[in-house]
Backbone as ProteinMPNN parsed JSONL, in Angstrom:
{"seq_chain_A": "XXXXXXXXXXXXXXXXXXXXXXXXXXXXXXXXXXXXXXXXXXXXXXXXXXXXXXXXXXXXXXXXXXXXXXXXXXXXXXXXXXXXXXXXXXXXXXXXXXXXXXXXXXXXXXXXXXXXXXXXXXXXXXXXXXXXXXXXXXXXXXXXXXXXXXXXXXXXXXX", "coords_chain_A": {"N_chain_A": [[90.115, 86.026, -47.235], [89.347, 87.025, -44.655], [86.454, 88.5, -42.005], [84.472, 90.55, -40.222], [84.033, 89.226, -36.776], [84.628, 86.827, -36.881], [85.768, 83.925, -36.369], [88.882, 82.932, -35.326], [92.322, 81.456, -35.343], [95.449, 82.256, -34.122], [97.962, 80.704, -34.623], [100.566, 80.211, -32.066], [99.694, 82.382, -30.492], [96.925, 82.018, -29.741], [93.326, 81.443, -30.213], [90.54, 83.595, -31.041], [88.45, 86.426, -31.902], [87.742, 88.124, -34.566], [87.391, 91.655, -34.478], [87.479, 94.347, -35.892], [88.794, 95.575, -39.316], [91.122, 97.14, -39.561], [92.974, 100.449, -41.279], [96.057, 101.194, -40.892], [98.974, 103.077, -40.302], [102.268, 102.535, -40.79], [105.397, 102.682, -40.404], [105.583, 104.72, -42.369], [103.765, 103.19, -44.629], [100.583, 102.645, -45.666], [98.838, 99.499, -44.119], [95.9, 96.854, -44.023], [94.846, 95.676, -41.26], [93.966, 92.765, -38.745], [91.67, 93.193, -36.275], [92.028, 91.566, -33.892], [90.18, 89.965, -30.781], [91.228, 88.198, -27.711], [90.117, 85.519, -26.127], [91.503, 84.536, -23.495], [92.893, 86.602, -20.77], [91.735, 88.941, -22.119], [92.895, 90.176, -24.41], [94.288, 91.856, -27.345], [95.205, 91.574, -29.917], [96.636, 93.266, -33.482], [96.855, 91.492, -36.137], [98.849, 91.41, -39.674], [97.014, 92.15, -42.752], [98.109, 90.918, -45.172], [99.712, 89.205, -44.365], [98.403, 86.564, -43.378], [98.495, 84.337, -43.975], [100.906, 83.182, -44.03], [101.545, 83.385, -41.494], [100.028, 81.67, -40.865], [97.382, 81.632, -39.892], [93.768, 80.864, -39.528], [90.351, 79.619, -39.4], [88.404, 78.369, -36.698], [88.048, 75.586, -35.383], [85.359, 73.553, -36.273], [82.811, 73.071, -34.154], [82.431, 70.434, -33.955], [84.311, 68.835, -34.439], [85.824, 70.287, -32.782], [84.958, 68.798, -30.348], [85.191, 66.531, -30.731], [88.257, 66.303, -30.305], [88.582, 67.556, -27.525], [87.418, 65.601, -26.142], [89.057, 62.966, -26.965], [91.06, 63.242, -26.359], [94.429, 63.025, -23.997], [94.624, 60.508, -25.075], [96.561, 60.627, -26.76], [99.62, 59.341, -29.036], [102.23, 60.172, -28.963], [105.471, 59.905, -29.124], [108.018, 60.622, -26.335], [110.819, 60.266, -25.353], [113.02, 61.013, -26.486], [115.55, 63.397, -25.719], [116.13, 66.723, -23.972], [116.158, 68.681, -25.158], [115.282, 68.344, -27.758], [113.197, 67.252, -27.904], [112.106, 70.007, -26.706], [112.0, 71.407, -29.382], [110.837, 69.586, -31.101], [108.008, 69.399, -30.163], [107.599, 72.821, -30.025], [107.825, 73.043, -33.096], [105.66, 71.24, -33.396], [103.306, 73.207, -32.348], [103.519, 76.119, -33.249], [102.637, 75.216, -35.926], [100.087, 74.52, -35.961], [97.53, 72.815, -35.763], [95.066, 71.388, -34.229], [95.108, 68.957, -33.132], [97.699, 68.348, -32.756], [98.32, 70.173, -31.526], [97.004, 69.672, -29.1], [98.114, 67.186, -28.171], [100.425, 68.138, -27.512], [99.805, 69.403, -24.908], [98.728, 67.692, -23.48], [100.929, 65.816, -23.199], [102.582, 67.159, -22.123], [101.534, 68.122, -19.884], [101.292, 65.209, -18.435], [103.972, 64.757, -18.138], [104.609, 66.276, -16.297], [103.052, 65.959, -14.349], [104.44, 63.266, -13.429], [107.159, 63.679, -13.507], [107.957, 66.248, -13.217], [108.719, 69.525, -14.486], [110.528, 71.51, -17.018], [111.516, 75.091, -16.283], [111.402, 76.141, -19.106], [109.984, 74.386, -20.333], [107.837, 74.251, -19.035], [106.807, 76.475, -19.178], [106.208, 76.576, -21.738], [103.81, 74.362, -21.749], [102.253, 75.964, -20.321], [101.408, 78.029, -22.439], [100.7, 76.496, -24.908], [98.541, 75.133, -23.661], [97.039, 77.053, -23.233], [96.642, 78.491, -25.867], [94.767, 76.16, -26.914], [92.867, 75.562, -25.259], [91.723, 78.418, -25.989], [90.855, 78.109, -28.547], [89.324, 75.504, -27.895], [87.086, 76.465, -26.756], [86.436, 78.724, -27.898], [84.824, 77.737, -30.48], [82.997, 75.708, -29.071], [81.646, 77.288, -28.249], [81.568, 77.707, -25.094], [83.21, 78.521, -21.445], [86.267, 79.046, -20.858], [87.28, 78.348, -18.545], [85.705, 76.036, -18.157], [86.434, 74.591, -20.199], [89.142, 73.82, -19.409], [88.429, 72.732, -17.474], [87.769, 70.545, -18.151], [90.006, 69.709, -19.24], [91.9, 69.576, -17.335], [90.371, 67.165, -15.572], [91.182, 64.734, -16.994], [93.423, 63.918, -15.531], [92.122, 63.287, -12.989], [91.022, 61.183, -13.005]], "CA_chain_A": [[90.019, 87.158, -46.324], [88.435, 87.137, -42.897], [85.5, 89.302, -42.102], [84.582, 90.959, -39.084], [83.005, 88.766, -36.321], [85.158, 85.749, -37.701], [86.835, 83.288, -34.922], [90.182, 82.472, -36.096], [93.085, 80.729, -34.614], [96.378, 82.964, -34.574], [99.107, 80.174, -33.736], [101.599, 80.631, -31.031], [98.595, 82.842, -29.508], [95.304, 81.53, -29.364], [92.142, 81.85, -30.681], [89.879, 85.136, -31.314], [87.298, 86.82, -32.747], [88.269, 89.609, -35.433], [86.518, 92.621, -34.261], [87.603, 95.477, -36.645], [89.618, 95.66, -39.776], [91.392, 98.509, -39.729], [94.182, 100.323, -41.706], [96.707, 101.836, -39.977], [100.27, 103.665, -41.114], [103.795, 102.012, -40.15], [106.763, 103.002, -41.381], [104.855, 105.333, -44.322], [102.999, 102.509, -45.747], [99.442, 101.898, -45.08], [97.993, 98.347, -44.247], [95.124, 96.638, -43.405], [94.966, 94.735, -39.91], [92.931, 92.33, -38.611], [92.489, 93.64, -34.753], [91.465, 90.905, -32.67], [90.386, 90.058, -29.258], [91.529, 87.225, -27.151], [89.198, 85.414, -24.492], [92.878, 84.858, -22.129], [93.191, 88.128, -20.276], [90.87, 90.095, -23.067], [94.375, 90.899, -25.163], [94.088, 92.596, -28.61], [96.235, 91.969, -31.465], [96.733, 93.687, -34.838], [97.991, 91.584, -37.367], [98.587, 92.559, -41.149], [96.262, 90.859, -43.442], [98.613, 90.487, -45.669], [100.557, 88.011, -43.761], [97.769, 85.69, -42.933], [98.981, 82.808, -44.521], [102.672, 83.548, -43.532], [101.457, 83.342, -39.906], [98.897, 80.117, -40.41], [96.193, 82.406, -39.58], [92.995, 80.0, -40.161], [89.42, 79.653, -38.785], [88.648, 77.761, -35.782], [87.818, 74.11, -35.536], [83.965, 73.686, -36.261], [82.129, 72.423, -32.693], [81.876, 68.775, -33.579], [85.796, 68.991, -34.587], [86.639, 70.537, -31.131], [84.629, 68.277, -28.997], [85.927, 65.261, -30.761], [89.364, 66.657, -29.921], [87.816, 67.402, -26.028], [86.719, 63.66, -26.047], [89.987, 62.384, -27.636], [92.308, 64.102, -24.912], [94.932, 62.085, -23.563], [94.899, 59.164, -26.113], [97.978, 60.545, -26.712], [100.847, 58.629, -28.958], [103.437, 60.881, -29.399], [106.612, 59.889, -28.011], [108.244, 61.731, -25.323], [111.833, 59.978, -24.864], [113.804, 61.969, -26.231], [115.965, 64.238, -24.868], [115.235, 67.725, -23.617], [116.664, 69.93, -26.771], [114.835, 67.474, -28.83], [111.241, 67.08, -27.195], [111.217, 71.207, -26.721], [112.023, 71.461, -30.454], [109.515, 68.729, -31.293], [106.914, 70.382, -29.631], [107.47, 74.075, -30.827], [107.242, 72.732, -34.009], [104.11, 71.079, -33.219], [102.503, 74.123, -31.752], [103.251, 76.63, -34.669], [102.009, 74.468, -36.831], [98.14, 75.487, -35.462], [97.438, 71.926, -35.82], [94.911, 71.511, -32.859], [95.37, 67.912, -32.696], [99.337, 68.558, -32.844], [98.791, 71.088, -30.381], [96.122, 68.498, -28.048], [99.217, 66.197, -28.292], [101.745, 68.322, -26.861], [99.467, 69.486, -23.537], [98.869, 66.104, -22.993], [102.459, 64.845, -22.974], [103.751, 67.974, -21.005], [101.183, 67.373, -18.258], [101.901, 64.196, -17.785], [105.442, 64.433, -18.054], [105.04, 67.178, -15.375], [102.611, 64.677, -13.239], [105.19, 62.377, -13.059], [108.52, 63.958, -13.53], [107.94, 67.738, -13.002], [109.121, 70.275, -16.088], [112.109, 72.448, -16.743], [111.327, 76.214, -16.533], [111.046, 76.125, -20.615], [108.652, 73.365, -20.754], [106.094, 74.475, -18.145], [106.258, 78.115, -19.944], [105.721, 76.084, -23.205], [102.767, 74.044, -21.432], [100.846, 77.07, -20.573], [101.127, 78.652, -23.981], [100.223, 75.482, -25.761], [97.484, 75.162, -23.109], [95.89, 78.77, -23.739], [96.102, 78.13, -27.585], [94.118, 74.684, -27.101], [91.879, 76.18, -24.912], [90.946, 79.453, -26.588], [90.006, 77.416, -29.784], [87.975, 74.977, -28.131], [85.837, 77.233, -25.866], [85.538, 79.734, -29.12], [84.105, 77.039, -30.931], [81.895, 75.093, -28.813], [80.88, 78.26, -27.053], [82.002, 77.51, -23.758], [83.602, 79.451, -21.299], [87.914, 78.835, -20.844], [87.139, 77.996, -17.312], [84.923, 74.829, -18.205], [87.344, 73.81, -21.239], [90.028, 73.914, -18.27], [88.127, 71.468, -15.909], [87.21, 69.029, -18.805], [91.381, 68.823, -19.368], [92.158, 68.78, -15.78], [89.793, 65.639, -15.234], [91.624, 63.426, -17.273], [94.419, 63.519, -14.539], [91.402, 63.401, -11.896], [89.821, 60.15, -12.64]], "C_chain_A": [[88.965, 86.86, -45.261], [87.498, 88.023, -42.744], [84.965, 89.61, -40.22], [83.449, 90.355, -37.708], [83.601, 87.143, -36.407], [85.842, 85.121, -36.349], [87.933, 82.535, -35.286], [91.284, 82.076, -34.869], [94.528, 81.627, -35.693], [97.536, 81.964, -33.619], [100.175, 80.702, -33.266], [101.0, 81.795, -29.93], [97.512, 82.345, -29.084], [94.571, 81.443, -30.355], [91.507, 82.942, -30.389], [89.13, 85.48, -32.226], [87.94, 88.472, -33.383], [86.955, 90.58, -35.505], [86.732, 93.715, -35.446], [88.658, 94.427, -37.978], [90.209, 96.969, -40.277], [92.942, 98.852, -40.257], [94.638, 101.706, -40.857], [98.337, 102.001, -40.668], [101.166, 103.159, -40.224], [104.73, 102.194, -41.442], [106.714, 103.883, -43.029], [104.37, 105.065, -45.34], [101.89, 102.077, -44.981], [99.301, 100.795, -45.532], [97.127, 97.916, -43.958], [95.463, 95.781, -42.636], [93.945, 94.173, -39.563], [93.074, 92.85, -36.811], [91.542, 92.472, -33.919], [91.174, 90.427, -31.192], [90.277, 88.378, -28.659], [90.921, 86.404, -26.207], [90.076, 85.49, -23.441], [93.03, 86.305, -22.068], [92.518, 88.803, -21.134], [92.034, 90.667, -24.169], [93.67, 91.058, -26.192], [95.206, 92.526, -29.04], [96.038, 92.354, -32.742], [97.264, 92.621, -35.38], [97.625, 91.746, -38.99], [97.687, 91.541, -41.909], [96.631, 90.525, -44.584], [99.504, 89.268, -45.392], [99.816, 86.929, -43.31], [98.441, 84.214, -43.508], [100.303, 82.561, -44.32], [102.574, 82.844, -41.932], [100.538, 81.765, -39.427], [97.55, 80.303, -39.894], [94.833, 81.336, -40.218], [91.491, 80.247, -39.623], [89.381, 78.948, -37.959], [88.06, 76.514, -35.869], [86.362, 74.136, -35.912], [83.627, 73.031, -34.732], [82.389, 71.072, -32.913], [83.091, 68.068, -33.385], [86.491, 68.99, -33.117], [86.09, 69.455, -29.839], [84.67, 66.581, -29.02], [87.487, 65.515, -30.298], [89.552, 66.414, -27.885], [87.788, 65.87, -25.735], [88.145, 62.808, -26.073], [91.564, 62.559, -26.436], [93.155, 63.286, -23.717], [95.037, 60.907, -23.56], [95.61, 58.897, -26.654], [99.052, 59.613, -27.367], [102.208, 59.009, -29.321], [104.602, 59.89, -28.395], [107.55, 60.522, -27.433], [109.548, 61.158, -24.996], [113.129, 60.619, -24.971], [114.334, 62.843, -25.366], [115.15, 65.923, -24.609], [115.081, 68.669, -24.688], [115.203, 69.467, -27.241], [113.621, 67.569, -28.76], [111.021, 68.378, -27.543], [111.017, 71.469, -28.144], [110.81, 70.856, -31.436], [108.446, 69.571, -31.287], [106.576, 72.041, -29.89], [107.199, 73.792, -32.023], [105.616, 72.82, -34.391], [102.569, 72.022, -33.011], [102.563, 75.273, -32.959], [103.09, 76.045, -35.479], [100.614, 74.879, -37.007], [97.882, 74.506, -35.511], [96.394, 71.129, -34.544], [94.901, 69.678, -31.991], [96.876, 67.754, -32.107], [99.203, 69.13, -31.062], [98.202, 70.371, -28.663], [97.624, 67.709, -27.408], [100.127, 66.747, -27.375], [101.361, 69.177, -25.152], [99.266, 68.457, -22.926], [100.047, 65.751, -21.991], [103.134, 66.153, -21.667], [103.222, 67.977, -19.931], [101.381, 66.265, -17.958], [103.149, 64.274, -17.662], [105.318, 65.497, -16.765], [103.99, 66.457, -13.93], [103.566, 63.793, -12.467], [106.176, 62.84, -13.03], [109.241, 65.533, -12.81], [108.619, 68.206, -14.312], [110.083, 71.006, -16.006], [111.166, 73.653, -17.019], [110.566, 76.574, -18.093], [109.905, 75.13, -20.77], [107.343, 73.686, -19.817], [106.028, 75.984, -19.077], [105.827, 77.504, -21.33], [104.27, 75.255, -22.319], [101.97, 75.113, -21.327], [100.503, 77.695, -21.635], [100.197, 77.765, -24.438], [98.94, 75.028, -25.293], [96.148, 75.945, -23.403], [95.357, 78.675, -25.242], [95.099, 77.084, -27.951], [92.96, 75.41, -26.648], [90.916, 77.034, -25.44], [90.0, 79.072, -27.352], [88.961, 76.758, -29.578], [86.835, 76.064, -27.275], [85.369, 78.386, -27.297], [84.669, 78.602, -29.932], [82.858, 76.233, -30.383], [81.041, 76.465, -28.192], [81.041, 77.866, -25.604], [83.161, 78.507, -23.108], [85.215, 78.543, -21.086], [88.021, 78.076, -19.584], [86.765, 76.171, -17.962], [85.917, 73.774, -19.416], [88.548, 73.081, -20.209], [89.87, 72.911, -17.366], [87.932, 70.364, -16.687], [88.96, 68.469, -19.03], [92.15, 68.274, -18.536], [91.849, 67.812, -15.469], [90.542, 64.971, -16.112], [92.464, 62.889, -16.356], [93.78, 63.112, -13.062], [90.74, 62.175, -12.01], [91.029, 58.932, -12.319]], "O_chain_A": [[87.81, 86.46, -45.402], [87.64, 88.75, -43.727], [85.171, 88.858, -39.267], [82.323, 90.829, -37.565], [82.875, 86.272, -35.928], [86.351, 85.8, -35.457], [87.745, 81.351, -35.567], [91.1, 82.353, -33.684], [94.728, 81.725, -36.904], [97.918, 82.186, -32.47], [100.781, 81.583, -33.875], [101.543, 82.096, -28.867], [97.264, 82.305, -27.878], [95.088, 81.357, -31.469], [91.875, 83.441, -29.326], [89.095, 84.917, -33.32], [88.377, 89.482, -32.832], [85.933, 90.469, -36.182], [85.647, 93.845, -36.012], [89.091, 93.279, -37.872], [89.809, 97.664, -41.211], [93.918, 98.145, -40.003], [94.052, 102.692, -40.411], [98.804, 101.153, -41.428], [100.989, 103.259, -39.01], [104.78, 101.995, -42.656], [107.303, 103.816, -44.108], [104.263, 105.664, -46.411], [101.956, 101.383, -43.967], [99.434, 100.531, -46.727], [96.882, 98.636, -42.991], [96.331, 94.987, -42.997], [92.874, 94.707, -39.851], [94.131, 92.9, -36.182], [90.438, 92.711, -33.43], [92.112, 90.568, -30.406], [89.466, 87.542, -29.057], [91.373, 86.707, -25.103], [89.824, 86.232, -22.492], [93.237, 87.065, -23.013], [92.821, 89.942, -20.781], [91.796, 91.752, -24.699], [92.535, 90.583, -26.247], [96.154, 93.233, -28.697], [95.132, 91.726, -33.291], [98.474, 92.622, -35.152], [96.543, 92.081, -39.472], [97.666, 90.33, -41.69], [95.841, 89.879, -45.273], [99.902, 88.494, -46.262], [100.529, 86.112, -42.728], [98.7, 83.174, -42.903], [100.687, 81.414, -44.552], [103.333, 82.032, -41.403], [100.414, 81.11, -38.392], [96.762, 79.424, -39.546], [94.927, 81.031, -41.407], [91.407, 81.439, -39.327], [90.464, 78.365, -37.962], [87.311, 76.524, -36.845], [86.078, 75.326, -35.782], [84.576, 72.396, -34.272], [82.607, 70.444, -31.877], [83.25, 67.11, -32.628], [87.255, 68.221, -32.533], [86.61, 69.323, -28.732], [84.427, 65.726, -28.169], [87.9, 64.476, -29.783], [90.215, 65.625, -27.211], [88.414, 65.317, -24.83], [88.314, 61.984, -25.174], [92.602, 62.016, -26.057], [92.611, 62.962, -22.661], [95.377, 60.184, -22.624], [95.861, 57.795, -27.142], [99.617, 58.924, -26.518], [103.083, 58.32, -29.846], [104.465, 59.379, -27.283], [108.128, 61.226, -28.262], [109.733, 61.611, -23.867], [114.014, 60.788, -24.132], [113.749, 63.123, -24.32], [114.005, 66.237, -24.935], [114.07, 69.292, -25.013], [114.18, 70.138, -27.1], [112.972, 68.032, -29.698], [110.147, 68.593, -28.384], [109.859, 71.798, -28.401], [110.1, 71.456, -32.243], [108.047, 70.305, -32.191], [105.414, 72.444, -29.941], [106.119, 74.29, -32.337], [104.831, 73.546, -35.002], [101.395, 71.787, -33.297], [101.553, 75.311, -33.661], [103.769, 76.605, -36.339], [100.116, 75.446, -37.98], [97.367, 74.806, -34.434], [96.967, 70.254, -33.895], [94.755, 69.346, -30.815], [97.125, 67.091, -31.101], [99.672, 68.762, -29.985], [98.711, 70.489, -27.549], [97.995, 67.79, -26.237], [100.632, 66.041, -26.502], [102.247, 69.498, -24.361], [99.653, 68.315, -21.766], [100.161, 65.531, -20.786], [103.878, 65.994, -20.7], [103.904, 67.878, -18.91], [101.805, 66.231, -16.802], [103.496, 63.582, -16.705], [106.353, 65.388, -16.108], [104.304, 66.534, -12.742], [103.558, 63.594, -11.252], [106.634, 62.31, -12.017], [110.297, 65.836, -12.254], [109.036, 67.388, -15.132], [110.584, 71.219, -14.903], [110.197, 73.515, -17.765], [109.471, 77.121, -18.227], [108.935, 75.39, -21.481], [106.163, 73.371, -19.975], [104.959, 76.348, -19.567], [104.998, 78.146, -21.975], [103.397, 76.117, -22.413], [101.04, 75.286, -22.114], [99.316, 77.948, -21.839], [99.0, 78.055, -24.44], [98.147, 74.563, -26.112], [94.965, 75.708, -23.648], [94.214, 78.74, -25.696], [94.606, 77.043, -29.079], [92.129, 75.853, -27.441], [89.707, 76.804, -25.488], [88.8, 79.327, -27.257], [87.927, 76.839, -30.24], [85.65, 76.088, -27.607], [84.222, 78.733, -27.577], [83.476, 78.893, -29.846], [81.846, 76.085, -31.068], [79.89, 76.43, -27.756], [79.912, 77.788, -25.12], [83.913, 79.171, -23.822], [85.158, 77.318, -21.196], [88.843, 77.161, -19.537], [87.636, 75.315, -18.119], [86.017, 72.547, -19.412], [88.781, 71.875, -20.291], [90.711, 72.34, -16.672], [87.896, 69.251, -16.161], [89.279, 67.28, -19.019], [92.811, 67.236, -18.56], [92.741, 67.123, -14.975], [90.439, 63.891, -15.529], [92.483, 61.672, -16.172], [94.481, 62.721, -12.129], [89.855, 61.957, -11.184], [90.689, 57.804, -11.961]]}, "name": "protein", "num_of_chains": 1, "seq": "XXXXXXXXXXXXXXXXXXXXXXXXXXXXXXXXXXXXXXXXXXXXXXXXXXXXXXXXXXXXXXXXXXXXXXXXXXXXXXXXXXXXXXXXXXXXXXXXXXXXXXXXXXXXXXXXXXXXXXXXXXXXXXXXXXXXXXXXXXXXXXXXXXXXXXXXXXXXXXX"}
């Protein structure tokens, strides 16, 4: 169980800090929720805290974790030849998984592939997700702000 103040990683969203736990009535059964808040746009989600482990719900990388990840960024050996089905499939995978190396892996490959090739509609909307989720985690962890996580992933394409 999580505790309030906790910085957890809710894959296929982000990262967040669980402000409340509060129970709340649906459908004529009370549960408890974890309600957290998002650093992207400030969002707030409930979810049940019974489903944490359903969802992959975890804690967030420790600092030394995330800024070997930071460091590691675009060392990249996934392979990307596949077709398009195949890659987006790949890569969703990869990303619900919570995996933040998994998930390192697949902003990587979709900026470059969008450096060099440009992206289909589905794959740039999957880059920014997979972006925000990378992001959140490491800036909650090292303490840094989303902005500065943002310019350290941008420079790899800048030097």
């Amino acid at each position: 169980m999580f505790d309030v103040g906790d910085k957890v990683l809710y894959p296929m969203h982000g990262a967040g800090i669980i402000e409340s736990i509060e129970e709340k009535e649906v459908l004529g059964e009370i549960s408890a929720y974890y309600a957290m808040t998002m650093p992207f746009g400030s969002m707030s989600v409930l979810i049940p805290v019974d489903t944490k482990a359903d969802i992959g719900l975890r804690p967030v990388v420790p600092p030394v974790r995330a800024r070997e990840v930071l460091s590691n960024f675009g060392k990249c050996t996934m392979d990307e030849n596949a077709s398009w089905n195949k890659r987006y499939r790949e890569n969703m995978e990869r990303i619900r998984g919570g995996d933040i190396d998994a998930v390192s892996d697949v902003v990587y490959t979709l900026m470059k592939r969008d450096h060099e090739k440009g992206l289909s509609t589905g794959e740039r909307k999957m880059l920014i997700s997979a972006r925000q989720i990378l992001i959140s985690e490491i800036s909650l962890s090292v303490d840094c702000s989303c902005e500065e996580i943002e310019m350290a992933i941008a420079q790899v394409f800048n030097d």
